[in-house]
Steps between C-alpha positions, in 0.01 A plus 500: 500500500629818434601749763426854466670781701290761685594782279238398222215519751623805684495678168138388431402613855672841440337561177165387656553762782582769252206425270262512817651828601468646141128399505437647839679824396301509173172455681589781721584727219164426332330589823699819532432600126122441558492717819659790330268471194169670416316252727723561785225582735331171451815315510620634827150427639523153391845440634427680821207267574710185391790595717371679786148318567472144605373219270297370801269817519220551274524775244274751335561716177390862417208386295379262774524767762333777282221287452472436858491853595255598220253233612539627847450854404189409273364314815549792722345757254204282457434477874538867531234567227247268666574658853653183630829469691818448305600145478839401656764368260622147567865640434708783593797639292792594714780740397827377656721773366660793686333815615685689251372270212125481627480862537544533114214277404318168580295262311125607554374332809834409652585557865860516630693244691469712792141528475443110460745414775313735742145365419549144433180417703311723226640298218487142655371239271585690180719429222819724527643611195841682545692701232808707490707618179571174331401222726790430710406663825131406486612149424701452812226679710243265348713202599482640849149510507428173354720350772265670751210318346360818283368448189732697252553557139809681383449765232800390320552790260385742757485889402722476200279221331193714612642813325598286201155421446421876514267470796399757757714646796378704801647693782437376859205723514355364186581761273588373131858575411724398202815478743654173593804414685732264322747461768810525249580643173542150377139457456260690289120577427267588205536856413141579653676485836745714690789286647627580840823374663567748783 
């Protein structure tokens, strides 16, 4: 039986490792080019949810959340028109961003994390839908809540995905606004919005 030295197999292993590394680097370059392209907002939102969130936490996207909020708004308007008490939503949207960010704008109907934490009893039993800029911070918060047995769905794309769908934003006191805190100049929003980073 022929005997082979280790050099052949060592070379194969080295070549294999180099090929693997090249493949990984190529994938990273592709992701980077996508993130800097015209669809940067959506790409960052998707990557933020992928890396920042948890695969074990249920997720909701902008279209789903908008449908939920629209349905709740319609129910409230209908009740008001007929003189009935406003129905209580079975979910609560929680903005987990910093004060500087939420003071610029929020998704209509959202409350701050501080408000939610202070009044947990009021929202007991409701589905909590946290969001941030791209889904990382909200994903971590969602995981915390889930560990406490609280029903939760992370808004994976968060406010950047909301803006990419050109959906409305309001100030904390409910006034319409086109300003949106994008956290970093790395991100962008459609022309109809005024990005804020400070």
